[in-house]
Tab-separated table of C-alpha atoms and ligand atoms in Angstrom:
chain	number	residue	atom	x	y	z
A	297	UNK	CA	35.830	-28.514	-200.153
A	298	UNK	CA	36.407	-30.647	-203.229
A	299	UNK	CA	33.999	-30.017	-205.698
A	300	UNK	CA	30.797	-31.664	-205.812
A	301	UNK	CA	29.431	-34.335	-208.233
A	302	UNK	CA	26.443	-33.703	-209.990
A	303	UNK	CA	24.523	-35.650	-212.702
A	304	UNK	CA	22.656	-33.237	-215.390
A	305	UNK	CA	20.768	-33.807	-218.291
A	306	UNK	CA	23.612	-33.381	-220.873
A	307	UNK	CA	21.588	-30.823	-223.088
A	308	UNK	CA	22.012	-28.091	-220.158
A	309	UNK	CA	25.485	-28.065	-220.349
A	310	UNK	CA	25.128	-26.890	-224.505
A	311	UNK	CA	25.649	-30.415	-225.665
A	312	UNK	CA	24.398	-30.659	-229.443
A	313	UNK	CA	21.725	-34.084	-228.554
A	314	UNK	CA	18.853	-32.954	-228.627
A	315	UNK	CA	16.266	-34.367	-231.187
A	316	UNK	CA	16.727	-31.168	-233.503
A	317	UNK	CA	20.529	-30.912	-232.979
A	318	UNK	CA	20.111	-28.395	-230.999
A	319	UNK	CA	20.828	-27.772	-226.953
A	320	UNK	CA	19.416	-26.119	-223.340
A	321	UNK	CA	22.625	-24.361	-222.910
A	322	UNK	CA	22.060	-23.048	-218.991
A	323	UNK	CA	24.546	-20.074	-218.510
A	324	UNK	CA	24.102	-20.580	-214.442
A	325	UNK	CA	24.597	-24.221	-214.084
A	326	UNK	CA	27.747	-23.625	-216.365
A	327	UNK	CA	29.110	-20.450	-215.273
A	328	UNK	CA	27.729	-19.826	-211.859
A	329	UNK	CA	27.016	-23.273	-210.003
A	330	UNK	CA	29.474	-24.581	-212.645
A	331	UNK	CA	32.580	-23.504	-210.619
A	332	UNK	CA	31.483	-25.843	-207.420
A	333	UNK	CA	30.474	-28.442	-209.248
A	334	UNK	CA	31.810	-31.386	-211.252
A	335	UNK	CA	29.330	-32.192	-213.870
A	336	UNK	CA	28.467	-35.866	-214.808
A	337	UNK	CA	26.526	-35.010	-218.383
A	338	UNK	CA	23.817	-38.233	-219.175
A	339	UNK	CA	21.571	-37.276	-222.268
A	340	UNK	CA	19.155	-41.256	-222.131
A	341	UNK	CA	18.067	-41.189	-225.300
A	342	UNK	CA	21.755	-40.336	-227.190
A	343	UNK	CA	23.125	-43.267	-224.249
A	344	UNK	CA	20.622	-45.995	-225.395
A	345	UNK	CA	21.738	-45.565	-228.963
A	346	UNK	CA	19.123	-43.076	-230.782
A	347	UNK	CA	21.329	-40.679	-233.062
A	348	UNK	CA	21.443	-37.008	-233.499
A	349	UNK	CA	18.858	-35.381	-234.709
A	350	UNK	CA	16.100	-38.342	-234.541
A	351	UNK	CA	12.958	-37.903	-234.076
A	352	UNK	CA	10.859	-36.705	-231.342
A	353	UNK	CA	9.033	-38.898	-229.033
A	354	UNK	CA	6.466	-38.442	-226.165
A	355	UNK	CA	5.018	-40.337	-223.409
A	356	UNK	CA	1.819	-41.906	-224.532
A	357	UNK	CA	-1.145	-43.467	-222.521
A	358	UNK	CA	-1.587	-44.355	-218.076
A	359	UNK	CA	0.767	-41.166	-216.856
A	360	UNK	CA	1.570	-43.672	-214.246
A	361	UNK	CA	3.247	-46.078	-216.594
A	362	UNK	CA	3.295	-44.529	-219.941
A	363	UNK	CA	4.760	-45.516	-222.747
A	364	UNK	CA	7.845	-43.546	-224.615
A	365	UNK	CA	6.684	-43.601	-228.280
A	366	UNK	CA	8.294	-41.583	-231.426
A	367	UNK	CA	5.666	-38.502	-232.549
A	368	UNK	CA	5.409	-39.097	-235.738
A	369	UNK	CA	6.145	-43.106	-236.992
A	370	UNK	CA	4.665	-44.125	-233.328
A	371	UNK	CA	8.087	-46.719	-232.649
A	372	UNK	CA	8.024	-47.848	-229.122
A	373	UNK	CA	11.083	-47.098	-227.584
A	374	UNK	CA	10.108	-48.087	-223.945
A	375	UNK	CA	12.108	-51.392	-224.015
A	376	UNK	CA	14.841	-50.094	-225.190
A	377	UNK	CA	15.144	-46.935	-222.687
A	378	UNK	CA	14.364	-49.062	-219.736
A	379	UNK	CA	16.795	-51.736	-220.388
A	380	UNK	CA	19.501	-49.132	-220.709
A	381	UNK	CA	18.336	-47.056	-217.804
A	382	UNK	CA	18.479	-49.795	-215.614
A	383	UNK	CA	21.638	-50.245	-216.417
A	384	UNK	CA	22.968	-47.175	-216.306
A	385	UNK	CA	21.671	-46.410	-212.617
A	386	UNK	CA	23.676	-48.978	-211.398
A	387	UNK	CA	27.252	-47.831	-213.215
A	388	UNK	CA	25.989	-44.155	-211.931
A	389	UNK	CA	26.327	-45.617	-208.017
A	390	UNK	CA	30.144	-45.443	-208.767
A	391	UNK	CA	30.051	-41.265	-209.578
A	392	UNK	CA	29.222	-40.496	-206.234
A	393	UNK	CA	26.653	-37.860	-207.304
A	394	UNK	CA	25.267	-36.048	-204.706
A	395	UNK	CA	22.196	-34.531	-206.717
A	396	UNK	CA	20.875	-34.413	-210.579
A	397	UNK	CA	19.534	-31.610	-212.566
A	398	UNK	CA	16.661	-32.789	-214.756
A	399	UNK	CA	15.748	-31.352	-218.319
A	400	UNK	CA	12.112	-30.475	-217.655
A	401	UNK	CA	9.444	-31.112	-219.832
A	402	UNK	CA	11.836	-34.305	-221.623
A	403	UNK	CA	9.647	-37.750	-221.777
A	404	UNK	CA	13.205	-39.042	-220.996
A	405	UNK	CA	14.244	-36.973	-218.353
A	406	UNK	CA	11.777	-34.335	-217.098
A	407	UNK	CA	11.215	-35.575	-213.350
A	408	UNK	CA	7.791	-33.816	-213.401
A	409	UNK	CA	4.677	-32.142	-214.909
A	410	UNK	CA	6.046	-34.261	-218.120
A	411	UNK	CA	2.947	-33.914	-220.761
A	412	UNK	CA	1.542	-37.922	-221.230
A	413	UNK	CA	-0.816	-38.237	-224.250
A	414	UNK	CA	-3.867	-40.210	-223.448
A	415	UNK	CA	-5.969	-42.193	-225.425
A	416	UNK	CA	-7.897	-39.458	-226.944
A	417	UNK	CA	-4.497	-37.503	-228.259
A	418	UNK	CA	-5.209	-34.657	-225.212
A	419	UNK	CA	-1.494	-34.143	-223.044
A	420	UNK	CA	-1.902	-33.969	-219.412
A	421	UNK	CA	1.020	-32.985	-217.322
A	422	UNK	CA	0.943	-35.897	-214.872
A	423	UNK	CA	4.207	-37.533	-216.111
A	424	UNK	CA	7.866	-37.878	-215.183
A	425	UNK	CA	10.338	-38.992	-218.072
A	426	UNK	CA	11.428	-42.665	-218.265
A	427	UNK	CA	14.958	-42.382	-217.126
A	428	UNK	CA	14.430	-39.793	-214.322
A	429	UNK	CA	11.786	-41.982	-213.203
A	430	UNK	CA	14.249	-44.778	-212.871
A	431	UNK	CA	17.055	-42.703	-211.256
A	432	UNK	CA	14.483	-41.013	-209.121
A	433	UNK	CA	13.471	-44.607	-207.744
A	434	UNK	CA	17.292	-46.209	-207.504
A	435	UNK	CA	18.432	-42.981	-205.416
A	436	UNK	CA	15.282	-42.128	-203.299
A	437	UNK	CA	17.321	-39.787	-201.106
A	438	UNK	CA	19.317	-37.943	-204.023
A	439	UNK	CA	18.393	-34.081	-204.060
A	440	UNK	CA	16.714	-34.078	-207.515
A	441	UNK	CA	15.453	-30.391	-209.275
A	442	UNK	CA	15.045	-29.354	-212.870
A	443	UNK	CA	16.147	-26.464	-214.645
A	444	UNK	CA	13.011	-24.694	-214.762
A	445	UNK	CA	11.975	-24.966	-211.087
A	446	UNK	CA	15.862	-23.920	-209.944
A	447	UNK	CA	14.673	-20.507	-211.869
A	448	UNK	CA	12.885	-20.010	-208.655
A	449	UNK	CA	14.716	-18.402	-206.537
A	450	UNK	CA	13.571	-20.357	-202.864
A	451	UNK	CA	13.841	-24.040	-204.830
A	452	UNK	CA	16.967	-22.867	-205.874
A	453	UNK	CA	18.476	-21.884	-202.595
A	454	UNK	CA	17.362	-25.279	-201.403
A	455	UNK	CA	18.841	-27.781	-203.585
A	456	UNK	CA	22.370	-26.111	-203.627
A	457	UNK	CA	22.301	-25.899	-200.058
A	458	UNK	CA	21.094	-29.631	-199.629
A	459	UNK	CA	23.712	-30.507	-202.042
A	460	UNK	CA	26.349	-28.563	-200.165
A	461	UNK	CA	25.501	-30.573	-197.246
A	462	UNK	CA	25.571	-34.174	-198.828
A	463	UNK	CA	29.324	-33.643	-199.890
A	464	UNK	CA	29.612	-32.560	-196.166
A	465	UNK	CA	28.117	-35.421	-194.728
A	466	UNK	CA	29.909	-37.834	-197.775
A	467	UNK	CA	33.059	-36.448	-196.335
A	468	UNK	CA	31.678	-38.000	-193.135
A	469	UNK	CA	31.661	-41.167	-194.733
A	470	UNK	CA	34.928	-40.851	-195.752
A	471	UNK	CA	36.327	-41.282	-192.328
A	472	UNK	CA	36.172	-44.123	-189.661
A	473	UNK	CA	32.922	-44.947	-189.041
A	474	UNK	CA	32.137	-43.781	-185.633
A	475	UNK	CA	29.004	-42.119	-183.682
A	476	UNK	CA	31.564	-39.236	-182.809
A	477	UNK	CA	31.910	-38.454	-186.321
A	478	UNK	CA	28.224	-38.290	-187.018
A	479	UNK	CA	27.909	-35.918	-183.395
A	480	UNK	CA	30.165	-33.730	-184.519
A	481	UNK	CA	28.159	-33.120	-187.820
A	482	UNK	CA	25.126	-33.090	-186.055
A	483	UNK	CA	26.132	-30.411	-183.870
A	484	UNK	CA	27.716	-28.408	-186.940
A	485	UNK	CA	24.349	-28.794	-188.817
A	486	UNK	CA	21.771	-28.383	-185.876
A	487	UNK	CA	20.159	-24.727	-186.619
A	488	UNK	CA	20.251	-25.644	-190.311
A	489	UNK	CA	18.059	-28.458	-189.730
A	490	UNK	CA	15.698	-26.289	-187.375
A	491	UNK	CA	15.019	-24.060	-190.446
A	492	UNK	CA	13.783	-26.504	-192.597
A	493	UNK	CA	11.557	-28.830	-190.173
A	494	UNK	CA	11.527	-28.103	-185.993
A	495	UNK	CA	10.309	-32.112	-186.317
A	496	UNK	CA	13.157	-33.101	-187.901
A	497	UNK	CA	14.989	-31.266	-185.391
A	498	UNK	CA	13.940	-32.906	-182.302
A	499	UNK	CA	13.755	-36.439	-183.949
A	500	UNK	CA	17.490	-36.594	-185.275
A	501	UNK	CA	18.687	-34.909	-181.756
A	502	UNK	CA	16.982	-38.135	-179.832
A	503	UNK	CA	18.494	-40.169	-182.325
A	504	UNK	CA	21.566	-39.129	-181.675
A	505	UNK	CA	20.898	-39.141	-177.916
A	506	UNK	CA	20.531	-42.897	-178.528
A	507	UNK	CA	23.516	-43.695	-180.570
A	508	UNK	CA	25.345	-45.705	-178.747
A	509	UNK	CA	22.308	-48.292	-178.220
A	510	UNK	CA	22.122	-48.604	-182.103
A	511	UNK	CA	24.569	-50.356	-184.250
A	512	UNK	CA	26.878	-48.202	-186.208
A	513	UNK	CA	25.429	-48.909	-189.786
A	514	UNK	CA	21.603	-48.725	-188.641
A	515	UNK	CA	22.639	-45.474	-187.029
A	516	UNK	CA	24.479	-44.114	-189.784
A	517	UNK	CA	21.573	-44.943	-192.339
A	518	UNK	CA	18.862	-43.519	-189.950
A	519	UNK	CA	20.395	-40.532	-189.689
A	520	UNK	CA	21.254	-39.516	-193.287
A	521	UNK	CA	17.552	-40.644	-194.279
A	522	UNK	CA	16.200	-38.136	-191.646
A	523	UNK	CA	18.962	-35.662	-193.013
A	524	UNK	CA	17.759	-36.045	-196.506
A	525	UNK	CA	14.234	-35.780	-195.492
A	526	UNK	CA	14.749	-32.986	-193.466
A	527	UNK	CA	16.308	-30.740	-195.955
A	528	UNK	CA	13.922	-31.269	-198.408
A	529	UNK	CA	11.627	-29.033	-196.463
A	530	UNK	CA	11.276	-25.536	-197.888
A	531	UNK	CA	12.584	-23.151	-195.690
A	532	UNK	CA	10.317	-20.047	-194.504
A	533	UNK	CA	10.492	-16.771	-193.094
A	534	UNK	CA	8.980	-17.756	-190.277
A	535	UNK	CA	10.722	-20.703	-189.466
A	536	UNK	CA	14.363	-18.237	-190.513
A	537	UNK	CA	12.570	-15.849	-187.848
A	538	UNK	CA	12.423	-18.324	-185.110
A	539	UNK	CA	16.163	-19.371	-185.586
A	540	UNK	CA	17.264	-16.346	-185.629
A	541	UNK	CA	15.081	-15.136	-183.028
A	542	UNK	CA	16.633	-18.807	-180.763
A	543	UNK	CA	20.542	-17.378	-181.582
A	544	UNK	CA	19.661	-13.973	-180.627
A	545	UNK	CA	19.380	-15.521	-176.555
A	546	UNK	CA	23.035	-16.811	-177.271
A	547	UNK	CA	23.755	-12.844	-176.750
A	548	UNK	CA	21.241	-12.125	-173.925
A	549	UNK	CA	24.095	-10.817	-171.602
A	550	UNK	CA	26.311	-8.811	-174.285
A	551	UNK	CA	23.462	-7.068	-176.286
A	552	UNK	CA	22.393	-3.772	-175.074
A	553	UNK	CA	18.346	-2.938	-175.370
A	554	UNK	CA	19.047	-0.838	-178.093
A	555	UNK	CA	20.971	-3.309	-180.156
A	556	UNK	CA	18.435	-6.306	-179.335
A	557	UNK	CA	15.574	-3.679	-180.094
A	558	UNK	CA	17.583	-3.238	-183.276
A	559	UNK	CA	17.792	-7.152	-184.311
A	560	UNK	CA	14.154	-7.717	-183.972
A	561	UNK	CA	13.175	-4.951	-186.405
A	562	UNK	CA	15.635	-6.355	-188.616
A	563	UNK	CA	13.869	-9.704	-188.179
A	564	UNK	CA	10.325	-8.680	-188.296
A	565	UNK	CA	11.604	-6.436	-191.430
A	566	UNK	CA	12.782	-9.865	-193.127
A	567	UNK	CA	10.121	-11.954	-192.133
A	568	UNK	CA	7.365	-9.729	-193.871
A	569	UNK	CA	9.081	-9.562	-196.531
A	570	UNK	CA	11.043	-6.048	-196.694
A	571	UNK	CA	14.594	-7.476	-196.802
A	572	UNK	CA	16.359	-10.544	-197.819
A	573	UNK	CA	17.779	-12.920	-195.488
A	574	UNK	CA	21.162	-11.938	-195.928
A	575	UNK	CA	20.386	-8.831	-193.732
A	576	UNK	CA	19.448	-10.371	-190.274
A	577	UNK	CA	22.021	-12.958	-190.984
A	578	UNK	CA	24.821	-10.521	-191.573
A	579	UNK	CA	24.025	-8.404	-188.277
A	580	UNK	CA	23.853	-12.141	-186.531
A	581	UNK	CA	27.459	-13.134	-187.879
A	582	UNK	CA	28.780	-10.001	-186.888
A	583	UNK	CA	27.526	-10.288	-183.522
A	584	UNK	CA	28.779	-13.788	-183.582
A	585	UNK	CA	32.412	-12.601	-184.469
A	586	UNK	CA	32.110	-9.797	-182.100
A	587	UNK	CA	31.184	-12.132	-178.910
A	588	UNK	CA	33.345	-15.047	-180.441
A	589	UNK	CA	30.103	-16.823	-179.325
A	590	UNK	CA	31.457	-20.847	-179.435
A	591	UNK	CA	28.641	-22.371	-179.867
A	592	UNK	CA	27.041	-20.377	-183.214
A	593	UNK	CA	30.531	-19.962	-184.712
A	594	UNK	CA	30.497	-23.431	-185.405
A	595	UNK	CA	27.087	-23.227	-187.184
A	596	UNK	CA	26.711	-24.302	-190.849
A	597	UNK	CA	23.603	-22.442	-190.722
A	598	UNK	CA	25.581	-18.903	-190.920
A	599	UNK	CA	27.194	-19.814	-194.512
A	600	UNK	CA	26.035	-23.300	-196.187
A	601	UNK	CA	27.127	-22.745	-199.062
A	602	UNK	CA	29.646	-19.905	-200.935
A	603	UNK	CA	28.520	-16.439	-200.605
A	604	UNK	CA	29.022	-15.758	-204.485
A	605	UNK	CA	26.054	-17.739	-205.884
A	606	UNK	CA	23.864	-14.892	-203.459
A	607	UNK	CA	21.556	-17.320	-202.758
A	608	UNK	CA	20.034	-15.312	-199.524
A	609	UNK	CA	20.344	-12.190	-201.265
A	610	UNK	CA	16.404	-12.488	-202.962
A	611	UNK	CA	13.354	-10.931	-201.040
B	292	LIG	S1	16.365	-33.691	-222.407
B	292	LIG	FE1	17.486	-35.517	-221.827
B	292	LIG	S2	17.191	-36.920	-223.527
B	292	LIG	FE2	16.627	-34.898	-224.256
B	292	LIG	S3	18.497	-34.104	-225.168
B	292	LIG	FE3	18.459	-33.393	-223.055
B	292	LIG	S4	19.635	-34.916	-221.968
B	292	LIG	FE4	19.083	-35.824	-223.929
């Protein structure tokens, strides 16, 4: 796979723009996530022509349209930022990015929590920074996280694996438009989708049932919105459990007691929270290889994305 465009908040990558000079150097969007990824670095405020170091600003006043006012000499700089934003979104349409990585806490491009001061001078983290806001609203579908919340460990697994499957389904794209194309996908990315929503699940398969009574385009932009939406849903044990639990009947007729005795355990183990997921997974992949079962080996949903960034590996 080629690697992957991503938009991030320029900062994160050690860039010296931030109001102080200074940076948010993140060592694993560099070095880790770095090595899949092609980086598209945006810092708004450096873009709409503030220099470095300037002076700090905050959102100020309704935290559902705030303003973006300077700390200290109280310039308004909301024009200005929302001109160029506006802008800017539309230019971005041409990187083909298949996610962004926010800088939280920024009143330019925190997409969350962002602290608005009211009327009174008290902060209340209700906001989200002018120019994520914009992107956030140009590229609904976009897989979106910030720094902070990719520390956690299940946020983090999600994101890279819903931006590992955008650049699949972009390569899609890529081809001749046809409903054998998107089958084929569909079929790839079935148990993946069960993990994350059972609804999803059942509403893309009928979709899909029906895709030769739709035309092409409706179909094609039906299904990536319920792919989008469906990924966005945090994965659980128990939803892992019942996957796992629906591939283990792939292996009714191979499996001897012991060794299906032996793959429950290992389930139950992971699903109250004694292993990781790597460790049901791992005896399912082997029994996968062993049986050369057709159907799972086929099955995104065994290895979404590279093995190295150990995102199942976390209890
Ligand atoms: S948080 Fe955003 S605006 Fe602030 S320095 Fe980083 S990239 Fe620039």
């Amino acid at each position: 796979m080629e690697k992957i465009n991503l938009g991030i908040s320029s900062c994160l990558l050690g860039e010296t723009v931030r109001y102080d000079g200074g940076h948010k150097l993140d060592r694993f969007l560099t070095d880790t996530l770095g090595q899949y990824v092609q980086y598209v670095p945006i810092c708004p405020e450096v873009e709409c022509g503030l220099p470095v170091p300037r002076e700090s600003m905050r959102l100020e006043g309704d935290p559902g349209s705030p303003r973006l006012v300077t700390s200290r000499t109280k310039q308004d700089m909301t024009d200005r930022m929302v001109r160029w934003a506006e802008k800017r979104v539309v230019e971005i349409e041409e990187e083909d990015l298949c996610g962004f990585i926010f800088k939280s806490d920024s009143p330019s491009s925190g997409m969350e929590r962002v602290r608005v001061t009211n009327e009174k001078g008290m902060p209340v983290k209700k906001g989200i920074g002018m120019f994520a806001r914009i992107f956030m609203e140009h590229f609904p579908l976009l897989p979106v996280e910030d720094e902070g919340r990719l520390h956690d460990p299940a946020l983090r697994e999600n994101f890279i694996e819903r931006i590992f499957t955008l650049k699949r389904w972009r390569e899609v794209m890529t081809k001749k438009e046809s409903r054998g194309n998107v089958v084929d996908f569909h079929t790839k990315h079935k148990l993946l989708i069960l993990s994350h929503s059972p609804k999803h699940y059942q509403t893309m398969g009928k979709l899909v049932a029906q895709a030769k009574d739709l035309p092409l385009k409706e179909f094609y932009w039906r299904y990536q919105k319920l792919l989008m939406e469906s990924l966005k849903l945090n994965v659980t044990p128990k939803k892992n459990a019942n996957v796992l639990q629906h591939m283990m009947g792939y292996f009714k007729e191979q499996l001897s007691a012991d060794e299906k005795t032996e793959l429950l355990e290992v389930i139950e183990a992971y699903q109250k929270g004694y292993v990781p997921f790597i460790v049901p997974i791992t005896l399912i992949q082997h029994y996968v290889r062993k049986y050369d079962q057709p159907y799972l080996k086929q099955q995104v949903y065994l290895s979404p994305h590279p093995l190295e960034l150990q995102l199942r590996n976390h209890v």
